[in-house]
Coordinates of C-alpha atoms and ligand atoms in Angstrom, one line a residue:
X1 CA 3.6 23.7 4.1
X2 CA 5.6 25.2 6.6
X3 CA 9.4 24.3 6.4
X4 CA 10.9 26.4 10.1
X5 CA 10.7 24.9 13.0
X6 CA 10.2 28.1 14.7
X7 CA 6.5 28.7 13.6
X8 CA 5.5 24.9 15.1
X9 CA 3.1 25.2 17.8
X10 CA 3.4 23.9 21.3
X11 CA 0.4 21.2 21.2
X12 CA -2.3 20.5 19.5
X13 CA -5.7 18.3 19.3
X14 CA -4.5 15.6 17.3
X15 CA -0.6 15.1 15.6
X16 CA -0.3 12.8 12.5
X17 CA 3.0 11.7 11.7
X18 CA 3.6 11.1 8.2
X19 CA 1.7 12.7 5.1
X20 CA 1.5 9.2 3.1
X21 CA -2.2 8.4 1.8
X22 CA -2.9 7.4 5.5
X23 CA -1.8 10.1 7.2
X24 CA -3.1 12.6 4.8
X25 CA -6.7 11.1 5.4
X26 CA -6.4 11.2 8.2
X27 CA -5.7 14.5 8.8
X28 CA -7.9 15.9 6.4
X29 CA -11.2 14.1 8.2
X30 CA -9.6 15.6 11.4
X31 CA -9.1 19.0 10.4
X32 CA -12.5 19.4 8.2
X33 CA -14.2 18.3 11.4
X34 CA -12.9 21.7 13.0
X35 CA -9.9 19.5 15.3
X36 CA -6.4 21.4 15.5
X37 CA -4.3 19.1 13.4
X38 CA -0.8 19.0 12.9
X39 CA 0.5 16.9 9.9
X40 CA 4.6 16.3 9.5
X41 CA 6.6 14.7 7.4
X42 CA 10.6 13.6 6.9
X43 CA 10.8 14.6 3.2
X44 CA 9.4 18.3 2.1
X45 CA 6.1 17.5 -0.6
X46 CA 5.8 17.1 -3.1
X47 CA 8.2 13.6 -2.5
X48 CA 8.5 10.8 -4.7
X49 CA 7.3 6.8 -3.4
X50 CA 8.5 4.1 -4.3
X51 CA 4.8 2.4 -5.3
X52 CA 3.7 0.4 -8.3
X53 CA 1.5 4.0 -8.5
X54 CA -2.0 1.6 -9.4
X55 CA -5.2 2.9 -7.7
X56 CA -7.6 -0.6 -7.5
X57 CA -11.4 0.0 -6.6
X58 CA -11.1 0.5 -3.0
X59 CA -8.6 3.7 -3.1
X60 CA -11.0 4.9 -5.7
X61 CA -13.9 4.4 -2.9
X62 CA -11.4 6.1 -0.3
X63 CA -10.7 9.2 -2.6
X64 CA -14.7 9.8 -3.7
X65 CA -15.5 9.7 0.8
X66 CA -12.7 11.8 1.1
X67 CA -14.2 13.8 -2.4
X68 CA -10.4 13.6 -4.4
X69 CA -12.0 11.1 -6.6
X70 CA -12.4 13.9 -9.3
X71 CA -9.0 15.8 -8.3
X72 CA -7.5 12.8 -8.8
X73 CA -8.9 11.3 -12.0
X74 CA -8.3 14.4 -13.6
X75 CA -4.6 13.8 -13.2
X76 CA -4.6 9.4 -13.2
X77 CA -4.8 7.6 -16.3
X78 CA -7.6 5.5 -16.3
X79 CA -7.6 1.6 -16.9
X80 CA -10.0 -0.5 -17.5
X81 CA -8.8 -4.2 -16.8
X82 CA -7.0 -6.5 -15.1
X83 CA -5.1 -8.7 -16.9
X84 CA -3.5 -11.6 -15.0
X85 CA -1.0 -13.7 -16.9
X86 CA -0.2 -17.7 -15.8
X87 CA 3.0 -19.2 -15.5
X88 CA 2.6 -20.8 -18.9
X89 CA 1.5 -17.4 -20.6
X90 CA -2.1 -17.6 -20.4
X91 CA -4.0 -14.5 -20.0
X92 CA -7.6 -13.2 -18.6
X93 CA -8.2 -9.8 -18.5
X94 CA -11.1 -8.9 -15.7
X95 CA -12.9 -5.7 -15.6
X96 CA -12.4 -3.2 -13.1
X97 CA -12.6 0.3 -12.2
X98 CA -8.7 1.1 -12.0
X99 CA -6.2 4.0 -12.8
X100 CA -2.8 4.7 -12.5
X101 CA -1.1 7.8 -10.6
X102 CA 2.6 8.5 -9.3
X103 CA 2.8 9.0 -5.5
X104 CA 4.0 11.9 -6.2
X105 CA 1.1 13.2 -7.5
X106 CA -1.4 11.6 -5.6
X107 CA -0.1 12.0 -2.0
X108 CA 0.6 15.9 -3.0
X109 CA -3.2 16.0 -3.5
X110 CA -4.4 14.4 -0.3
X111 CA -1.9 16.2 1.6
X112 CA -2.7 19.5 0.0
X113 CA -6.5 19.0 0.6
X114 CA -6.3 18.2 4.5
X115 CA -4.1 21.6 4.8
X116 CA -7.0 23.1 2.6
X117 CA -9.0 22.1 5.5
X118 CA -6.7 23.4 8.0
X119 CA -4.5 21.1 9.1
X120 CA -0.7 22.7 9.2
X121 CA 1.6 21.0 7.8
X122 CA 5.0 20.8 8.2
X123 CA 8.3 19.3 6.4
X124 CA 11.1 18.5 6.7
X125 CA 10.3 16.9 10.3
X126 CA 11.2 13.9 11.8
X127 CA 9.8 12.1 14.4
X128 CA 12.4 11.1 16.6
X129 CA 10.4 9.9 20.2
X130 CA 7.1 9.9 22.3
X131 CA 6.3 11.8 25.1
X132 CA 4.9 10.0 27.5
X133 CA 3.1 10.3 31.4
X134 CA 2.6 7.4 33.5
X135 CA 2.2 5.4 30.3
X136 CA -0.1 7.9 27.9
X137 CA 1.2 9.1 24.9
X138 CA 0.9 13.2 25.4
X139 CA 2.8 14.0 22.2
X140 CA 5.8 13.8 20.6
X141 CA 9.8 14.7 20.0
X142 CA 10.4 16.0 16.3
X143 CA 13.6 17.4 14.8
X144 CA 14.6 19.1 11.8
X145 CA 18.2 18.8 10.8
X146 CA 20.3 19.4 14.5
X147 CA 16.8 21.3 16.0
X148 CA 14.6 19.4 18.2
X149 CA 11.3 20.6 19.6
X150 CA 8.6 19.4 21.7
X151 CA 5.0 18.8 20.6
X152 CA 1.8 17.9 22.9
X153 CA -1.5 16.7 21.5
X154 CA -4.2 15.0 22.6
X155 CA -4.1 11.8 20.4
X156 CA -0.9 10.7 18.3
X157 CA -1.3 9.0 14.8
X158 CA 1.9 7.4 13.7
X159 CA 1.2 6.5 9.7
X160 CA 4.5 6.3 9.1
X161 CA 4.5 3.4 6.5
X162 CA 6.0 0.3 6.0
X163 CA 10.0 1.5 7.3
X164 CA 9.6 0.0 10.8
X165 CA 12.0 2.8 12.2
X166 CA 9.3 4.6 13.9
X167 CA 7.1 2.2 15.1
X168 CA 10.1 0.8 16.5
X169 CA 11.1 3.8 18.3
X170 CA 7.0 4.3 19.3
X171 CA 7.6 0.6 20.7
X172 CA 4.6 -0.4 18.5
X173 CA 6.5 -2.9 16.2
X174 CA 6.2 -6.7 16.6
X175 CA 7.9 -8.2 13.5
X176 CA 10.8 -5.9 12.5
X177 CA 11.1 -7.2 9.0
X178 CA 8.6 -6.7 6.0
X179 CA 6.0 -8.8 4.9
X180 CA 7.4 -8.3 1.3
X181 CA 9.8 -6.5 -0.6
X182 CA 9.7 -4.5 -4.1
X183 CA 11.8 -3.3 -6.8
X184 CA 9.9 -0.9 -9.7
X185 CA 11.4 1.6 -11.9
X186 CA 9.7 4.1 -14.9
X187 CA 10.4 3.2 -18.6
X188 CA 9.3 5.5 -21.6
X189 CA 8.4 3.5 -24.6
X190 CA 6.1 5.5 -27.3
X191 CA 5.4 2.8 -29.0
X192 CA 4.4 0.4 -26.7
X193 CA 1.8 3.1 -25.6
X194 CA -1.4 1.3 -27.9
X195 CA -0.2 -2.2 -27.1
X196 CA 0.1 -1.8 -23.3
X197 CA -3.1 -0.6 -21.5
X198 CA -4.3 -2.9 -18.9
X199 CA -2.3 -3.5 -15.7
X200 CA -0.3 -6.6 -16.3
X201 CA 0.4 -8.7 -13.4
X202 CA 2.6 -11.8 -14.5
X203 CA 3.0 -15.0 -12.1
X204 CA 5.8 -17.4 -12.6
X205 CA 7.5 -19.6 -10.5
X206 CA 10.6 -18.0 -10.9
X207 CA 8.7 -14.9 -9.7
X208 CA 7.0 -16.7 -6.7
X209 CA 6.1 -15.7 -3.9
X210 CA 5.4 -13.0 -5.7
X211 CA 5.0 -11.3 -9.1
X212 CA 5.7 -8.8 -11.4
X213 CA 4.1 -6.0 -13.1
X214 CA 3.9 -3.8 -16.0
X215 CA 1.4 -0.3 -15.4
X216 CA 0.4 2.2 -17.9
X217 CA 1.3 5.6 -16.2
X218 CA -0.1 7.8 -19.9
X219 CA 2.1 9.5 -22.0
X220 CA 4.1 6.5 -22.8
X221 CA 5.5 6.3 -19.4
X222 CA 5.4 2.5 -17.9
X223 CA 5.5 1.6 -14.3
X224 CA 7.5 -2.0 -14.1
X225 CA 8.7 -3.8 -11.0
X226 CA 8.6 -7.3 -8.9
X227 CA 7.1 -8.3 -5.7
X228 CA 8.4 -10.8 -3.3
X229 CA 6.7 -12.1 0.1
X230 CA 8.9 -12.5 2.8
X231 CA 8.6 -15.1 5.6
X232 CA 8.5 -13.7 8.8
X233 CA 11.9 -15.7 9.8
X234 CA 14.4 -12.8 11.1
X235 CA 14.0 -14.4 14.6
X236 CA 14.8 -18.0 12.7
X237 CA 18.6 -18.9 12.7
X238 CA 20.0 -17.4 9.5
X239 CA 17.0 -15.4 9.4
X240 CA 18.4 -12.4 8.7
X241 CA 21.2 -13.4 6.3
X242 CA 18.1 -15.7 4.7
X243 CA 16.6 -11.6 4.1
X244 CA 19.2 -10.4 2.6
X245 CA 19.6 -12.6 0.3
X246 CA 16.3 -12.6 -1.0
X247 CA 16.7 -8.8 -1.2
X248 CA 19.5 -9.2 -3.8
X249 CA 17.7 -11.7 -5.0
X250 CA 15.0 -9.3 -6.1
X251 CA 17.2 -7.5 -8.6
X252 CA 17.6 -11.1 -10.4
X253 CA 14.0 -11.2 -10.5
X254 CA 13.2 -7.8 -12.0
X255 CA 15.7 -9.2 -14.6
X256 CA 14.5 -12.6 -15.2
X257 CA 10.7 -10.5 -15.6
X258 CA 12.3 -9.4 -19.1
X259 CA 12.7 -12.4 -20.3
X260 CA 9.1 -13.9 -19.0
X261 CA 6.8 -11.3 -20.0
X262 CA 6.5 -10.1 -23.9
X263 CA 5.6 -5.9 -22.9
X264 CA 9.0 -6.3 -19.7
X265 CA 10.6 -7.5 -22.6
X266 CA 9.9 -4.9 -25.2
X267 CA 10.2 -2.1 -22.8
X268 CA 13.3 -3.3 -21.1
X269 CA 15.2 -4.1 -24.9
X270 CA 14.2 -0.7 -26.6
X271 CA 12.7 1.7 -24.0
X272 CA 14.4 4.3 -22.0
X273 CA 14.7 3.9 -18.5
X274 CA 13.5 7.4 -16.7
X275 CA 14.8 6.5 -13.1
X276 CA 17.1 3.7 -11.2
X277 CA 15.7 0.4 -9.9
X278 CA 14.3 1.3 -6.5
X279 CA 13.2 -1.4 -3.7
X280 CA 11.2 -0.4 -0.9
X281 CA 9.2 -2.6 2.2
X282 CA 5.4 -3.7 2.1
X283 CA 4.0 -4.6 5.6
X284 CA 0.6 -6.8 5.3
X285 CA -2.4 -8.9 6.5
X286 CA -2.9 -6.3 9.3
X287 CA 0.1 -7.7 11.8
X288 CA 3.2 -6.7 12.8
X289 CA 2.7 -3.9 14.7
X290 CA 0.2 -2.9 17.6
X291 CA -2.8 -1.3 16.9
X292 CA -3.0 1.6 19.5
X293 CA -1.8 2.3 23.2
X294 CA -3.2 5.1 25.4
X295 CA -2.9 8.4 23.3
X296 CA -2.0 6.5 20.4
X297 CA -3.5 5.2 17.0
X298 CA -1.2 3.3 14.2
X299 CA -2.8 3.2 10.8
X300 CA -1.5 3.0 7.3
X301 CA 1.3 0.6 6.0
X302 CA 2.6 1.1 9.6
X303 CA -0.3 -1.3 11.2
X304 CA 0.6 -3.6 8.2
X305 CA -2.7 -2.6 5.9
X306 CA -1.4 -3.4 2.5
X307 CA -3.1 -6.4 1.0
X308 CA -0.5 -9.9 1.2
X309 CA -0.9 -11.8 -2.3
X310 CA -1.6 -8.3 -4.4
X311 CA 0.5 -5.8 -2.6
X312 CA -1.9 -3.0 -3.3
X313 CA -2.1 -0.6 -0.2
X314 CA -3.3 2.5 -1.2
X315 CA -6.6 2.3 -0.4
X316 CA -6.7 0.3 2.7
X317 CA -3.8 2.8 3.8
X318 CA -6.5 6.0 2.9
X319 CA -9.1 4.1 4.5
X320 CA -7.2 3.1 8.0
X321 CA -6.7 6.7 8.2
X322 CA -10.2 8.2 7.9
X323 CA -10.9 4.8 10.4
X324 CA -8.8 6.4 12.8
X325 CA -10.2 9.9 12.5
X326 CA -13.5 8.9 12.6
X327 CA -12.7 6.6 15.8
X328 CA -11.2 9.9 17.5
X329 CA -13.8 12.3 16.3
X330 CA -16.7 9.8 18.1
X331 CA -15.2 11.2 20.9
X332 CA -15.7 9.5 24.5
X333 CA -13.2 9.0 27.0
X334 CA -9.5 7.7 25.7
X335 CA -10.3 3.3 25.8
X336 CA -13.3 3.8 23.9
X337 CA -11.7 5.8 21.1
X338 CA -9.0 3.1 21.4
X339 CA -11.7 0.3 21.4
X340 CA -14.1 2.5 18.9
X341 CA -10.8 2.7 16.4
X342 CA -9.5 -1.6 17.1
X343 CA -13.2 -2.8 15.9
X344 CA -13.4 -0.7 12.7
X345 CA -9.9 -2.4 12.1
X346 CA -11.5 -6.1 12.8
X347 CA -14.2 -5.1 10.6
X348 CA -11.4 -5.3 7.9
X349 CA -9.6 -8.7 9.6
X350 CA -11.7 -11.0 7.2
X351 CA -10.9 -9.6 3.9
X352 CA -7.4 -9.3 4.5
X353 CA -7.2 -13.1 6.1
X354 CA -8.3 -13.9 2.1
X355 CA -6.0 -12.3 0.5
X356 CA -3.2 -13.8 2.8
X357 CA -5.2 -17.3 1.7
X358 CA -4.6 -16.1 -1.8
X359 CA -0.9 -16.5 -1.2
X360 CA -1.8 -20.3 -1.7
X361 CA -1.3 -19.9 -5.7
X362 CA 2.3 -19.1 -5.6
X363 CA 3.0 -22.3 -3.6
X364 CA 1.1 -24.0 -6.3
X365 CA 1.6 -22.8 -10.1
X366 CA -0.4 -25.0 -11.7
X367 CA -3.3 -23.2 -9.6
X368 CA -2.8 -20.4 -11.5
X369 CA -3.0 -21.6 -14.7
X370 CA -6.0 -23.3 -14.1
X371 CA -8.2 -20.4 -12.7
X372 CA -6.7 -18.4 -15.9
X373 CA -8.0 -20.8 -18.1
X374 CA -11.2 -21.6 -16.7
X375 CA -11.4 -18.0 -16.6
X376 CA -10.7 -17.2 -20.3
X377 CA -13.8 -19.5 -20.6
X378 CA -16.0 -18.5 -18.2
X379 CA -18.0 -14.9 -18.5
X380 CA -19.2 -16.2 -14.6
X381 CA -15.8 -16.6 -12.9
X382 CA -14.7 -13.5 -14.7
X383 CA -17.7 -12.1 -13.1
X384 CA -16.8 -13.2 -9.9
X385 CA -13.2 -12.0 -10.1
X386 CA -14.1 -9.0 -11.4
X387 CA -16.4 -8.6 -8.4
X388 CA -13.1 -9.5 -6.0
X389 CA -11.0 -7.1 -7.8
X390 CA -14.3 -4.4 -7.1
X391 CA -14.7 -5.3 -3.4
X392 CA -18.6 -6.3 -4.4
X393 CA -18.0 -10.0 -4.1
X394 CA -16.0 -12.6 -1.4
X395 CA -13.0 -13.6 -2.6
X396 CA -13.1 -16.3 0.3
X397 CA -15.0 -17.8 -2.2
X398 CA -12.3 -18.6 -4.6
X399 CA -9.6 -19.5 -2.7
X400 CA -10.7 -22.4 -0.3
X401 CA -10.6 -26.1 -1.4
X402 CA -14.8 -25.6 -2.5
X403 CA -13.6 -22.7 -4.8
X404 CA -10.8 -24.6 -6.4
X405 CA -13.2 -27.8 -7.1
X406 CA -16.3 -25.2 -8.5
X407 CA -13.4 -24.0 -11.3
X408 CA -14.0 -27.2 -12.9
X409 CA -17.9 -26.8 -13.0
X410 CA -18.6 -22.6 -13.4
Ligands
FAD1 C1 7.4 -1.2 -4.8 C2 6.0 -1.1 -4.3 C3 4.9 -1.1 -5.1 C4 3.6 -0.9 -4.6 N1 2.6 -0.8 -5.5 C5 1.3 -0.5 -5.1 C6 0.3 -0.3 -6.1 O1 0.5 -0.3 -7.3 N2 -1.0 0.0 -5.6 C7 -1.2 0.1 -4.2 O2 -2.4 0.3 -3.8 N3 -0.2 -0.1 -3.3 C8 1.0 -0.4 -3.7 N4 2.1 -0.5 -2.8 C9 1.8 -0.3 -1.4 C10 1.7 1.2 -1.1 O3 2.8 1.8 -1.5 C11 1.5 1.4 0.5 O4 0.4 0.6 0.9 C12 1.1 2.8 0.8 O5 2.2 3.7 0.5 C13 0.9 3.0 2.3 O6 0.6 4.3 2.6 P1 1.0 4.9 4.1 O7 0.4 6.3 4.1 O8 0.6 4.0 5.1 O9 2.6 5.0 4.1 P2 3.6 5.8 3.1 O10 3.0 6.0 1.8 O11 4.8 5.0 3.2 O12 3.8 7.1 3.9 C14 4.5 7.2 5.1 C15 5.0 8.6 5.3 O13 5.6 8.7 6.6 C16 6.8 9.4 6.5 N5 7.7 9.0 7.6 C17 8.2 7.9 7.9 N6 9.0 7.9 9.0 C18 8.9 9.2 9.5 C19 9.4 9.9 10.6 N7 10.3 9.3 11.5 N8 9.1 11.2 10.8 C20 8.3 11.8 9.9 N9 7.8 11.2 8.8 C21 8.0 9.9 8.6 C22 7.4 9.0 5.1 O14 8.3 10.0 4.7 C23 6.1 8.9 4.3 O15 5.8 10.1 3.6 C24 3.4 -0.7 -3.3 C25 4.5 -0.7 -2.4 C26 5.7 -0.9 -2.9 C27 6.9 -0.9 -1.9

């Protein structure tokens, strides 16, 4: 990683801004395929993210095409279930292949293999502006501390996650609030090491729209924090004060999660907290922000690819990013990449419009409670979530009106 400003070049093939999961990918596909790739990033790595840290099936599908799988494993602690708990305590646990990994760790391993491969990297480095000609994006103004400098490149990638800064100043953004907010912090509790080791995610009404969660990290370590969907109503009169106050109304939550769930509750009473409560932004569903202009790709959290209803983004983010790569190293003239890059992207449009659908069972608790217990009964309909959770079934097919009424017959 390169930390002057001095040694940056003048251009470039393609720039990726921001060395999150998606911009990592991105860079690495970019660079192994011989382009002349410049990754940069705000904070120096390794940095820490605020994340819930759990890697579902499809970021373990993302790391094995990008081959991290291994690098990563060796690090992760591995988890084999699920377990989803109803608003009247009811639990299923679902098979899956799953794992949990700080950020820290994991982005300082995707980013560390795409300069591996040749991209440079460099941080601290902020992007501050676009450059533009007659409307094409030909690179873009970075600065580092009171230094600015001017890149060129070929194609722009802005992965620059779910802070809408950026996108904002790229002119790419069209909501300007999140799709949801979160709140997690790390607790170490020895003991609760054997008792907790599937990831917990706990629905309640007092949690809704949203949830909470408890992770096993290994070594005792617990990832625990709360989830909450936001309306897109900044534009809406009171919209914005309506935002804030769900923002301080996500501390409540985190608190009222130790008093709903039996492992929050044990590791909140008589574990030690390792860091502060931290919130961060989710953007979802695949909206909010424009997908490309001329010279110009947007992937990651930044084109909104975090799942609504789950808030798990880490793979979709890896996989936006090699989407993007791949679109740029088909090559053709500049709409074609842009066109090449926008169908991958729809290809993805149906699964996250179910997930969104999902949302449904937080408007409707006693929805919940019935799929859990159906479930706790049913080896098929843990099957079939189990498939959801692995990306080898459709979950379209549990959450329309057809799904609800076959819960009473599978
Ligand atoms: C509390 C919380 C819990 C979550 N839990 C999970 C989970 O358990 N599992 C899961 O799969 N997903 C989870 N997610 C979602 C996941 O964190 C995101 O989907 C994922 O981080 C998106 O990756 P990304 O690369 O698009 O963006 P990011 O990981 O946010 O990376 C963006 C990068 O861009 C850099 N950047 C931003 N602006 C600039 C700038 N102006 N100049 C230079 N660099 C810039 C940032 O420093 C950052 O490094 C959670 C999210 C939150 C908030």
């Amino acid at each position: 990683m390169n930390t002057s400003i001095e040694l940056l070049p003048q251009k470039c093939d393609v720039l990726v801004i921001g060395a999150g999961p998606s911009g990592s990918a991105c860079a690495l596909t970019l660079a192994q395929a011989g382009l002349d790739v410049v990754l940069i990033d705000q904070h120096a790595f390794p940095r820490d993210k605020t994340c819930g840290d759990a890697l579902i099936p499809d970021a373990h599908k993302a790391l094995a095409r990008l081959g991290l799988l291994d690098a990563v494993m060796q690090q992760a602690h591995p988890v084999g279930h699920m377990s989803c708990i109803s608003p009247r305590g009811g639990r299923v646990d679902v098979p899956g292949t799953l794992a949990v990994l700080s950020r820290r760790r994991l982005d300082d391993i995707v980013c560390k293999a795409a300069v591996a491969a040749g991209a440079r990297m460099f941080a601290p480095l902020r992007f501050v502006t676009l450059l533009e000609e007659n409307g094409h994006v030909t690179g873009a103004r970075l600065a580092h501390a009171t230094q600015e400098r001017e890149l060129r490149a070929t194609w722009v990638v802005l992965a620059t996650g779910a802070v809408p800064q950026a996108l904002m100043a790229a002119g790419m953004a069209e909501r300007h609030t999140p799709s949801a907010i979160s709140m997690r912090c790390y607790i170490q509790h020895d003991a609760m090491a054997s008792h907790i080791n599937t990831l917990e995610f706990i629905l309640h009404p007092s949690l809704a729209p949203g949830y909470g969660w408890v992770f096993p990290c290994g070594n005792g370590v617990f990832n625990v924090g709360v989830i909450l969907n936001m309306p897109d109503d900044a534009q809406s009169p009171g919209g914005k004060s309506n935002s804030q106050a769900r923002a301080a109304n996500l501390r409540q939550r985190f608190d009222a999660l130790g008093t709903i769930s039996e492992s929050a509750r044990e590791l909140m009473a008589s574990g030690t907290r390792l860091s502060p409560l931290k919130g961060a932004p989710l953007r979802c569903s695949l909206q909010g922000a424009r997908l490309s202009r001329p010279g110009l790709l947007v992937t990651g959290d930044a084109a909104g690819s975090t799942y609504a209803f789950s808030g798990e983004g880490i793979g979709k983010a890896l996989e936006t990013g090699i989407l993007a790569a791949e679109a740029i190293l088909q090559g053709g003239d500049e709409a074609g990449v842009r066109a090449s890059y926008a169908s991958r992207i729809n290809a993805l449009r149906p699964r996250f419009a179910h997930y969104e659908r999902a949302n449904l069972i937080y408007r409707y608790p006693l929805l919940a409670d019935l799929l859990i217990w159906r479930a706790r009964k049913s080896a098929r309909l843990r099957q079939r979530l189990s498939g959801v959770i692995n990306e080898t079934s459709n979950p379209a097919r549990l959450f329309t009106l057809k799904g609800v009424m076959r819960l009473f017959t599978e």
